[in-house]
Amino acid sequence: MFSLLTIFSILFTLSASTSLADSLGSKSNAGYNIHAVLVAGSSTFDNYRHQANVCHAYHVLRNHGVPAENIIVMMYDDIANNPENPFPGKIFNAPNGTDVYAGVVKDYTGEEVTPENFLGVLKGDKALAAKGKKVLTSGPNDHVFIYFSDHGATGLVGFPSDTLSSDDLNKALVYMHDNKLYGKLTFYLEACESGSMLENILPDNISIYATSSTNSEESGYACYCDDPKIDTCLGDEFSVAWLEDSDSHDITKETLEQQFKDVVKHTPSSHPQQFGQKSLDSLDVGQFQGEKAGEIHSPRRHPKSSVNARDVPLVMLKRKIKRTNDAAEAAVHAKKLHTLIAGRRFLESGIKKIITQLCSDGYCSDAKQVMSTRRPLVNHSTYSKVAKKFQSSCLNLGIHTHGMKFMYAFANLVESNNFNESTLNRFLEDLERVCNNHIVDHGFKAIVLEKYLAKSVFALKLNEID
Ligand SMILES: *[C@@H]1O[C@H](CO)[C@@H](O)[C@H](O)[C@H]1NC(C)=O
Ligand SMILES: *[C@@H]1O[C@H](CO)[C@@H](O)[C@H](O)[C@H]1NC(C)=O
Ligand SMILES: *[C@@H]1O[C@H](CO)[C@@H](O)[C@H](O)[C@H]1NC(C)=O
Ligand SMILES: *[C@@H]1O[C@H](CO)[C@@H](O)[C@H](O)[C@H]1NC(C)=O
């Protein structure tokens, strides 16, 4: 039986929440506009899902009333009309889903999808704007929503032919804060090891709330990988989880915290994290994704057949080989599979050799230990310099994304060496020399082609990659 006190407190709660909803519900009362930046950092058909996620995000925002002119989209745009796409001109983010490509206004495509342009967009860069490119024009009260989807590594996320470091990203966010380019900002980040882009670096007092798809050590997972016609994954677990949550709820009445909990529930293969000013998670999702109640649609589909994001190309080639009855076609796929596996093995052993040599140069005592442990990344600025050196003198991680998997080893060295400026500079020189010894001069592509493609295409047993 209800006591009077209970009834009284229920009445009080109802009236309090109603007036709160009233004051926040209308944009004119709230006094801010919503601006958004949506980025897919990859290219090629194997990475279909990142652009599918971003197109879907565009429609979530539009469906909730965010004006098209306030949304900035960066995507390579090589999926819809890719020769491998069985549905030319269309992109799907779920099996039997709707075409999410239709209606998306793209602002940066192809070679314009770079870390520099992304940071320029965030900082409202005047030079970009002068060239007629869209940049954020948000002001001190406005709400900014940023969503990024791609491959990642310790303290890095990918772009089609480059990477962006945690240090550079967080500097841009702090710049935005110091220059009053937002009132409140929410950042959703999908990438392997994406927790490491924000952990020990994103301040908790600059009105930024961020969530990452994974913690700082684990891979992310692609989902919807079993479409019978499209030989790739259509989405990623974390992204599909928030996008379908927004599609299937009234986001003007759902808090960021509720969305996060729902996302955790629907991201079974990794551990999404929250960073920054976590108290902002009591705000409604609609304050960042649009305040129009919007159409509530898309009954939830549960991510099926999740695949480690790093293994999507392997799994898809294997599937194509198993499925075809055409020996010639199987041979073509098998050849590609060999190249892929050979390249991965070459990289893995190359990185091990690099670490071994750096140990004998005095930067570590036991290469095996460096490769088998993970120290949390704290010194992001020093790591960023090391990662850039690796990127420029060893391997372009934006293109050879598999190399990302091993970058934790360099974070270990940064954290264990306690460099000062002169020892860091010496390390960077040594790294370049060691890279020349073990990766660059060994002609990565040539080795792969020579050593493995000459062999019989069926020499490699398919179960080797299970
Ligand atoms: C997609 O549609 C086809 C044919 O309409 C149906 O057989 C299949 O079960 C559907 N798949 C999903 C995942 O809903
Ligand atoms: C945030 O906290 C840090 C560390 O306590 C402090 O140095 C900085 O000035 C604070 N920034 C703002 C905007 O309050
Ligand atoms: C940097 O560290 C090295 C080795 O610990 C030391 O010999 C050197 O004096 C230091 N340099 C500076 C500028 O502190
Ligand atoms: C990071 O390393 C640099 C040297 O590369 C050093 O000067 C700086 O103090 C370190 N920062 C932190 C937070 O440890």
Coordinates of C-alpha atoms and ligand atoms in Angstrom, one line a residue:
M1 CA 0.0 0.0 0.0
F2 CA 1.3 3.5 -0.8
S3 CA 2.0 5.8 2.1
L4 CA 1.0 9.4 1.7
L5 CA 4.7 10.3 1.6
T6 CA 5.3 8.0 -1.3
I7 CA 2.4 9.5 -3.3
F8 CA 3.6 12.9 -2.4
S9 CA 7.1 12.2 -3.6
I10 CA 5.8 10.6 -6.9
L11 CA 3.7 13.7 -7.6
F12 CA 6.6 15.9 -6.8
T13 CA 8.9 13.9 -9.1
L14 CA 6.4 14.0 -11.9
S15 CA 5.9 17.8 -11.8
A16 CA 9.6 18.4 -11.5
S17 CA 10.4 16.3 -14.5
T18 CA 7.6 17.8 -16.5
S19 CA 8.9 21.3 -16.0
L20 CA 12.4 20.2 -16.7
A21 CA 11.3 18.6 -20.0
D22 CA 9.4 21.7 -20.9
S23 CA 12.3 23.9 -20.5
L24 CA 14.7 21.7 -22.4
G25 CA 12.2 20.5 -25.0
S26 CA 12.2 23.5 -27.2
K27 CA 15.2 24.7 -28.9
S28 CA 14.4 28.4 -28.6
N29 CA 14.1 28.1 -24.9
A30 CA 17.3 26.0 -24.6
G31 CA 19.3 28.6 -26.5
Y32 CA 21.6 26.4 -28.4
N33 CA 21.9 24.7 -31.8
I34 CA 23.2 21.3 -32.5
H35 CA 26.2 20.8 -34.8
A36 CA 27.7 17.4 -35.8
V37 CA 30.8 15.9 -37.4
L38 CA 30.5 12.4 -38.7
V39 CA 33.7 10.6 -39.9
A40 CA 34.4 7.3 -41.5
G41 CA 38.2 7.0 -41.5
S42 CA 38.6 4.1 -43.9
S43 CA 38.4 3.2 -47.5
T44 CA 38.0 -0.1 -49.5
F45 CA 35.1 -2.5 -49.7
D46 CA 36.4 -4.6 -46.7
N47 CA 35.7 -1.5 -44.6
Y48 CA 32.2 -1.1 -46.0
R49 CA 30.8 -0.9 -42.5
H50 CA 32.5 2.3 -41.3
Q51 CA 30.8 4.3 -44.1
A52 CA 27.6 2.5 -43.5
N53 CA 27.7 3.5 -39.9
V54 CA 28.3 7.1 -40.8
C55 CA 25.5 7.2 -43.4
H56 CA 23.1 5.7 -40.8
A57 CA 24.3 8.3 -38.2
Y58 CA 23.5 11.1 -40.7
H59 CA 19.9 9.8 -41.0
V60 CA 19.5 9.5 -37.2
L61 CA 20.4 13.2 -36.9
R62 CA 18.2 14.3 -39.8
N63 CA 15.3 12.2 -38.5
H64 CA 15.6 14.1 -35.2
G65 CA 15.6 17.5 -36.8
V66 CA 19.3 18.4 -36.9
P67 CA 19.5 20.7 -40.0
A68 CA 21.6 19.3 -42.9
E69 CA 23.7 22.5 -42.9
N70 CA 24.8 21.8 -39.4
I71 CA 26.1 18.3 -40.2
I72 CA 29.6 17.8 -41.6
V73 CA 30.3 14.4 -43.2
M74 CA 33.7 13.0 -44.0
M75 CA 33.7 9.7 -45.9
Y76 CA 36.0 8.3 -48.7
D77 CA 32.8 7.5 -50.7
D78 CA 34.2 4.4 -52.5
I79 CA 31.5 2.0 -51.3
A80 CA 28.2 2.8 -52.9
N81 CA 29.6 2.6 -56.4
N82 CA 32.3 0.0 -55.7
P83 CA 32.5 -2.8 -58.3
E84 CA 32.2 -5.3 -55.4
N85 CA 28.9 -3.8 -54.3
P86 CA 26.1 -6.0 -55.5
F87 CA 23.6 -3.1 -54.9
P88 CA 25.1 -0.3 -56.9
G89 CA 24.4 3.2 -55.5
K90 CA 23.2 1.7 -52.2
I91 CA 24.7 1.1 -48.7
F92 CA 23.0 -0.9 -45.9
N93 CA 23.8 -0.9 -42.2
A94 CA 21.7 -4.0 -41.4
P95 CA 20.6 -7.1 -43.2
N96 CA 17.4 -6.3 -45.2
G97 CA 17.8 -2.7 -44.0
T98 CA 17.0 0.5 -45.8
D99 CA 19.5 2.2 -48.1
V100 CA 21.4 4.6 -45.8
Y101 CA 23.4 6.2 -48.6
A102 CA 20.4 8.0 -50.1
G103 CA 20.2 11.6 -49.2
V104 CA 23.6 11.8 -47.4
V105 CA 25.3 15.1 -48.1
K106 CA 29.1 14.5 -48.2
D107 CA 31.4 17.3 -47.4
Y108 CA 34.9 15.7 -47.5
T109 CA 35.4 12.7 -49.8
G110 CA 38.4 10.7 -51.2
E111 CA 41.8 12.2 -50.5
E112 CA 40.1 15.0 -48.5
V113 CA 39.5 12.6 -45.7
T114 CA 42.6 13.4 -43.7
P115 CA 43.5 13.9 -40.0
E116 CA 44.4 17.6 -40.9
N117 CA 41.0 18.3 -42.4
F118 CA 39.2 16.6 -39.5
L119 CA 41.1 18.7 -37.0
G120 CA 40.5 21.8 -39.2
V121 CA 36.8 21.0 -39.2
L122 CA 36.8 20.8 -35.4
K123 CA 38.7 24.0 -34.9
G124 CA 36.6 25.9 -37.4
D125 CA 39.7 26.5 -39.5
K126 CA 39.4 29.7 -41.5
A127 CA 41.7 28.6 -44.4
L128 CA 39.5 25.5 -45.0
A129 CA 36.4 27.7 -44.9
A130 CA 38.0 30.2 -47.3
K131 CA 38.4 27.3 -49.8
G132 CA 34.7 26.7 -49.5
K133 CA 34.9 23.7 -47.3
K134 CA 32.5 23.2 -44.4
V135 CA 34.0 23.6 -40.9
L136 CA 32.2 23.8 -37.5
T137 CA 30.6 27.2 -36.9
S138 CA 29.3 26.4 -33.5
G139 CA 29.5 28.9 -30.7
P140 CA 29.8 29.0 -26.9
N141 CA 26.3 27.7 -26.1
D142 CA 26.0 25.1 -28.9
H143 CA 26.0 21.4 -28.5
V144 CA 28.4 19.5 -30.7
F145 CA 28.1 15.8 -31.5
I146 CA 31.1 14.0 -33.0
Y147 CA 31.0 10.4 -34.2
F148 CA 34.1 8.6 -35.6
S149 CA 34.3 5.0 -37.0
D150 CA 37.4 3.2 -38.2
H151 CA 40.3 1.0 -37.3
G152 CA 42.4 1.9 -34.3
A153 CA 45.5 1.1 -32.2
T154 CA 47.0 2.2 -29.0
G155 CA 46.6 6.0 -29.1
L156 CA 45.8 6.1 -32.8
V157 CA 42.8 6.0 -35.1
G158 CA 43.0 5.5 -38.8
F159 CA 42.4 7.6 -41.9
P160 CA 42.5 6.3 -45.4
S161 CA 46.2 6.9 -45.8
D162 CA 47.3 8.3 -42.4
T163 CA 46.6 8.1 -38.7
L164 CA 45.5 10.5 -36.0
S165 CA 47.1 10.4 -32.6
S166 CA 45.4 10.7 -29.2
D167 CA 47.6 13.7 -28.5
D168 CA 46.5 15.6 -31.6
L169 CA 42.9 14.8 -31.2
N170 CA 42.8 15.9 -27.6
K171 CA 44.7 19.1 -28.3
A172 CA 42.0 20.0 -30.9
L173 CA 39.3 19.3 -28.3
V174 CA 41.0 21.5 -25.7
Y175 CA 41.5 24.2 -28.4
M176 CA 37.7 24.0 -29.1
H177 CA 37.0 24.4 -25.4
D178 CA 39.5 27.3 -25.0
N179 CA 38.1 29.1 -28.0
K180 CA 34.5 28.6 -27.0
L181 CA 33.5 26.5 -30.0
Y182 CA 30.9 24.6 -28.0
G183 CA 28.9 24.7 -24.8
K184 CA 28.7 20.9 -24.5
L185 CA 30.3 18.2 -26.6
T186 CA 29.6 14.5 -26.9
F187 CA 32.0 12.2 -28.8
Y188 CA 31.2 8.6 -29.8
L189 CA 34.3 6.7 -31.0
E190 CA 34.3 3.3 -32.7
A191 CA 37.8 1.8 -33.2
C192 CA 39.9 -1.0 -31.9
E193 CA 41.6 -0.1 -28.6
S194 CA 39.7 3.2 -28.7
G195 CA 39.7 3.7 -24.9
S196 CA 43.4 4.5 -25.4
M197 CA 42.5 7.6 -27.4
L198 CA 40.8 9.1 -24.4
E199 CA 42.1 7.4 -21.2
N200 CA 44.7 9.5 -19.2
I201 CA 44.3 12.4 -21.6
L202 CA 40.7 13.7 -22.1
P203 CA 40.1 16.3 -19.3
D204 CA 37.0 15.8 -17.1
N205 CA 36.3 19.5 -16.7
I206 CA 35.8 20.9 -20.3
S207 CA 32.2 19.8 -20.8
I208 CA 33.0 16.9 -23.0
Y209 CA 31.4 13.5 -22.6
A210 CA 32.9 10.7 -24.6
T211 CA 32.3 7.0 -25.1
S212 CA 34.5 4.5 -26.8
S213 CA 33.6 1.1 -28.4
T214 CA 36.3 -0.7 -26.6
N215 CA 38.7 -0.4 -23.7
S216 CA 42.3 0.6 -24.3
E217 CA 43.5 -3.0 -25.0
E218 CA 40.9 -4.9 -27.0
S219 CA 39.7 -5.2 -30.6
G220 CA 36.4 -3.9 -31.7
Y221 CA 33.9 -6.2 -33.5
A222 CA 32.2 -5.9 -36.8
C223 CA 28.6 -7.3 -37.0
Y224 CA 26.0 -8.2 -39.6
C225 CA 28.6 -10.2 -41.4
D226 CA 26.4 -12.9 -42.9
D227 CA 24.4 -11.1 -45.5
P228 CA 24.0 -13.6 -48.3
K229 CA 24.7 -11.1 -51.1
I230 CA 27.1 -8.6 -49.6
D231 CA 30.5 -10.2 -48.9
T232 CA 31.5 -7.9 -46.0
C233 CA 30.2 -6.8 -42.6
L234 CA 27.5 -4.2 -42.7
G235 CA 28.1 -2.6 -39.3
D236 CA 30.1 -2.6 -36.1
E237 CA 28.7 -3.8 -32.8
F238 CA 29.1 -0.6 -30.9
S239 CA 27.9 1.7 -33.7
V240 CA 25.0 -0.4 -34.6
A241 CA 24.1 -0.5 -30.9
W242 CA 23.9 3.2 -30.5
L243 CA 22.4 3.9 -33.9
E244 CA 19.6 1.3 -33.4
D245 CA 19.1 2.5 -29.9
S246 CA 18.5 6.0 -31.2
D247 CA 16.2 4.7 -33.9
S248 CA 14.1 2.7 -31.6
H249 CA 13.7 5.1 -28.6
D250 CA 12.3 8.6 -28.0
I251 CA 15.7 10.2 -27.6
T252 CA 14.1 13.4 -26.3
K253 CA 13.3 11.3 -23.2
E254 CA 16.3 9.0 -23.0
T255 CA 19.5 10.1 -21.2
L256 CA 23.0 9.6 -22.5
E257 CA 23.5 7.2 -19.6
Q258 CA 20.5 5.1 -20.6
Q259 CA 21.8 5.0 -24.1
F260 CA 25.3 4.0 -22.9
K261 CA 23.8 1.2 -20.8
D262 CA 21.8 -0.1 -23.7
V263 CA 24.9 0.1 -25.9
V264 CA 26.9 -1.9 -23.4
K265 CA 24.1 -4.5 -23.5
H266 CA 24.2 -4.7 -27.2
T267 CA 28.0 -4.7 -27.6
P268 CA 28.7 -8.2 -26.4
S269 CA 32.2 -8.6 -27.8
S270 CA 34.0 -5.6 -26.3
H271 CA 33.7 -3.2 -23.3
P272 CA 32.5 0.3 -24.2
Q273 CA 33.9 3.0 -21.9
Q274 CA 32.9 6.5 -20.7
F275 CA 35.4 9.3 -20.5
G276 CA 35.5 13.0 -19.8
Q277 CA 32.8 14.8 -17.8
K278 CA 30.7 11.8 -17.0
S279 CA 28.0 13.9 -15.2
L280 CA 26.9 15.1 -18.6
D281 CA 25.4 11.6 -19.2
S282 CA 22.3 12.8 -17.3
L283 CA 21.4 15.0 -20.4
D284 CA 19.0 13.7 -23.0
V285 CA 20.5 12.0 -26.1
G286 CA 18.3 14.4 -28.1
Q287 CA 20.3 17.4 -26.9
F288 CA 23.1 16.1 -29.2
Q289 CA 21.4 13.9 -31.8
G290 CA 18.3 16.1 -32.4
E291 CA 15.4 17.3 -30.3
K292 CA 12.5 16.4 -32.7
A293 CA 10.9 13.2 -31.3
G294 CA 11.4 11.8 -34.8
E295 CA 9.9 8.6 -36.2
I296 CA 10.5 5.6 -34.0
H297 CA 11.3 2.8 -36.3
S298 CA 13.6 -0.1 -37.0
P299 CA 12.8 -2.8 -34.6
R300 CA 16.1 -3.8 -33.0
R301 CA 18.1 -6.4 -34.7
H302 CA 20.6 -8.2 -32.7
P303 CA 24.1 -8.2 -34.0
K304 CA 24.9 -11.6 -35.3
S305 CA 28.0 -13.3 -36.5
S306 CA 30.4 -10.7 -35.0
V307 CA 33.9 -10.8 -36.4
N308 CA 37.0 -9.3 -34.9
A309 CA 37.4 -6.0 -36.8
R310 CA 40.9 -6.8 -37.7
D311 CA 40.0 -10.1 -39.3
V312 CA 37.1 -9.1 -41.5
P313 CA 39.1 -9.4 -44.8
L314 CA 40.4 -12.9 -43.8
V315 CA 37.0 -14.2 -42.9
M316 CA 35.4 -12.8 -46.0
L317 CA 38.0 -14.3 -48.4
K318 CA 37.6 -17.7 -46.6
R319 CA 33.9 -17.5 -47.0
K320 CA 34.1 -16.7 -50.7
I321 CA 36.4 -19.7 -51.2
K322 CA 34.1 -22.0 -49.4
R323 CA 31.1 -20.9 -51.2
T324 CA 32.2 -20.8 -54.8
N325 CA 31.9 -23.8 -57.1
D326 CA 34.2 -22.2 -59.7
A327 CA 37.8 -23.4 -59.3
A328 CA 39.2 -20.4 -61.1
E329 CA 37.4 -18.0 -58.9
A330 CA 38.5 -19.9 -55.8
A331 CA 42.1 -19.7 -57.0
V332 CA 41.8 -15.9 -57.3
H333 CA 40.5 -15.6 -53.7
A334 CA 43.0 -18.1 -52.4
K335 CA 45.8 -16.0 -53.9
K336 CA 44.5 -12.9 -52.2
L337 CA 44.2 -14.8 -49.0
H338 CA 47.8 -15.9 -49.2
T339 CA 49.0 -12.4 -49.8
L340 CA 47.1 -11.2 -46.9
I341 CA 48.3 -13.8 -44.5
A342 CA 51.9 -13.5 -45.8
G343 CA 51.8 -9.8 -45.3
R344 CA 50.5 -10.2 -41.8
R345 CA 53.2 -12.7 -40.9
F346 CA 55.9 -10.5 -42.4
L347 CA 54.6 -7.5 -40.3
E348 CA 54.4 -9.5 -37.1
S349 CA 57.9 -10.9 -37.5
G350 CA 59.2 -7.5 -38.6
I351 CA 57.9 -5.8 -35.5
K352 CA 59.4 -8.5 -33.3
K353 CA 62.8 -8.0 -35.0
I354 CA 62.5 -4.2 -34.5
I355 CA 61.7 -4.6 -30.8
T356 CA 64.5 -7.1 -30.4
Q357 CA 67.0 -4.7 -31.9
L358 CA 65.7 -1.8 -29.9
C359 CA 66.2 -4.0 -26.8
S360 CA 69.8 -4.7 -27.8
D361 CA 70.2 -0.9 -28.3
G362 CA 69.3 -0.6 -24.6
Y363 CA 65.7 0.5 -24.7
C364 CA 64.4 -2.7 -23.1
S365 CA 65.7 -5.9 -21.6
D366 CA 63.4 -8.5 -22.9
A367 CA 61.7 -8.3 -26.3
K368 CA 59.3 -11.1 -25.5
Q369 CA 58.1 -9.3 -22.4
V370 CA 57.6 -6.0 -24.4
M371 CA 55.5 -8.0 -26.9
S372 CA 53.5 -9.8 -24.3
T373 CA 52.6 -7.0 -21.8
R374 CA 50.6 -3.7 -22.1
R375 CA 51.4 -0.7 -20.0
P376 CA 48.7 1.9 -19.9
L377 CA 49.5 4.8 -22.2
V378 CA 50.1 7.9 -20.1
N379 CA 52.6 10.0 -22.0
H380 CA 50.5 10.6 -25.0
S381 CA 52.6 13.5 -26.4
T382 CA 55.8 11.4 -26.5
Y383 CA 54.0 8.4 -27.8
S384 CA 52.5 10.5 -30.6
K385 CA 56.0 11.5 -31.7
V386 CA 57.1 7.8 -31.7
A387 CA 54.0 6.7 -33.6
K388 CA 54.5 9.5 -36.2
K389 CA 58.1 8.4 -36.7
F390 CA 56.9 4.8 -37.2
Q391 CA 54.2 6.0 -39.6
S392 CA 56.7 8.0 -41.7
S393 CA 59.8 5.8 -41.7
C394 CA 58.4 2.3 -41.1
L395 CA 54.9 1.6 -42.3
N396 CA 51.9 3.7 -43.3
L397 CA 49.4 2.4 -40.7
G398 CA 46.5 4.1 -42.5
I399 CA 47.0 1.7 -45.4
H400 CA 48.6 -1.3 -43.7
T401 CA 46.1 -1.3 -40.8
H402 CA 47.2 -4.7 -39.5
G403 CA 50.4 -3.0 -38.3
M404 CA 48.2 -1.1 -35.8
K405 CA 47.8 -4.2 -33.8
F406 CA 51.4 -4.1 -32.6
M407 CA 51.7 -0.4 -31.7
Y408 CA 51.2 -1.2 -28.0
A409 CA 54.8 -2.4 -28.0
F410 CA 56.0 1.1 -28.8
A411 CA 53.7 2.5 -26.1
N412 CA 55.4 0.0 -23.7
L413 CA 58.8 1.4 -24.6
V414 CA 57.6 5.0 -24.2
E415 CA 56.2 4.3 -20.8
S416 CA 59.2 2.3 -19.6
N417 CA 62.0 4.6 -20.8
N418 CA 61.1 7.9 -19.2
F419 CA 62.7 9.8 -22.2
N420 CA 63.9 13.3 -22.0
E421 CA 64.2 15.4 -25.1
S422 CA 67.7 14.2 -26.1
T423 CA 67.1 10.5 -25.3
L424 CA 63.8 10.7 -27.2
N425 CA 65.5 12.2 -30.2
R426 CA 68.1 9.4 -30.1
F427 CA 65.4 6.8 -29.9
L428 CA 63.6 8.3 -32.9
E429 CA 66.8 8.0 -34.9
D430 CA 67.3 4.5 -33.8
L431 CA 63.7 3.6 -34.6
E432 CA 64.2 4.9 -38.2
R433 CA 67.4 2.9 -38.6
V434 CA 65.9 -0.3 -37.2
C435 CA 62.8 0.1 -39.5
N436 CA 65.1 0.4 -42.5
N437 CA 66.8 -2.8 -41.4
H438 CA 63.7 -4.8 -40.9
I439 CA 60.8 -3.4 -42.9
V440 CA 61.5 -0.7 -45.4
D441 CA 64.5 -2.1 -47.2
H442 CA 62.9 -5.5 -47.2
G443 CA 60.2 -4.3 -49.6
F444 CA 57.2 -5.4 -47.8
K445 CA 55.1 -5.9 -50.9
A446 CA 57.8 -7.5 -52.9
I447 CA 58.6 -10.1 -50.2
V448 CA 54.9 -11.0 -49.9
L449 CA 54.6 -11.5 -53.6
E450 CA 57.8 -13.3 -54.2
K451 CA 57.8 -15.6 -51.2
Y452 CA 54.2 -16.7 -51.1
L453 CA 52.5 -16.1 -54.4
A454 CA 55.0 -18.2 -56.3
K455 CA 53.9 -21.2 -54.3
S456 CA 51.0 -23.3 -55.2
V457 CA 47.9 -21.3 -54.4
F458 CA 46.4 -24.2 -52.4
A459 CA 49.6 -24.9 -50.4
L460 CA 48.2 -23.0 -47.4
K461 CA 45.5 -24.9 -45.5
L462 CA 42.5 -22.8 -44.9
N463 CA 42.2 -24.1 -41.3
E464 CA 45.4 -22.2 -40.6
I465 CA 43.4 -19.1 -40.2
D466 CA 40.6 -20.4 -38.1
Ligands
LIG1 C1 15.9 -10.9 -45.3 O1 14.9 -11.1 -46.3 C2 14.9 -12.4 -46.8 C3 13.9 -12.4 -47.9 O2 12.9 -11.5 -47.8 C4 14.6 -13.4 -45.7 O3 14.6 -14.7 -46.2 C5 15.7 -13.2 -44.6 O4 15.4 -14.1 -43.5 C6 15.8 -11.8 -44.1 N1 16.9 -11.7 -43.2 C7 16.9 -11.0 -42.1 C8 18.2 -11.1 -41.3 O5 15.9 -10.5 -41.7
LIG2 C1 40.6 21.4 -15.3 O1 41.4 20.8 -14.3 C2 42.8 21.0 -14.5 C3 43.5 20.1 -13.5 O2 42.9 20.2 -12.2 C4 43.2 22.4 -14.4 O3 44.5 22.6 -14.5 C5 42.4 23.2 -15.5 O4 42.7 24.6 -15.3 C6 40.9 22.9 -15.4 N1 40.3 23.5 -16.6 C7 39.1 24.2 -16.5 C8 38.6 24.7 -17.8 O5 38.5 24.3 -15.5
LIG3 C1 68.6 13.0 -20.5 O1 68.7 11.7 -19.9 C2 70.0 11.1 -20.1 C3 70.0 9.7 -19.7 O2 69.3 9.5 -18.5 C4 71.0 12.0 -19.4 O3 72.4 11.5 -19.5 C5 70.9 13.4 -19.9 O4 71.8 14.3 -19.2 C6 69.5 14.0 -19.9 N1 69.5 15.2 -20.6 C7 68.8 16.3 -20.2 C8 68.8 17.5 -21.1 O5 68.2 16.2 -19.1
LIG4 C1 56.5 12.8 -21.4 O1 57.8 12.6 -22.0 C2 58.5 13.8 -22.2 C3 59.8 13.5 -22.9 O2 59.6 12.9 -24.1 C4 58.7 14.5 -20.9 O3 59.3 15.8 -21.1 C5 57.3 14.8 -20.2 O4 57.5 15.3 -19.0 C6 56.6 13.5 -20.1 N1 55.2 13.8 -19.7 C7 54.6 13.1 -18.7 C8 53.3 13.6 -18.3 O5 55.2 12.2 -18.1

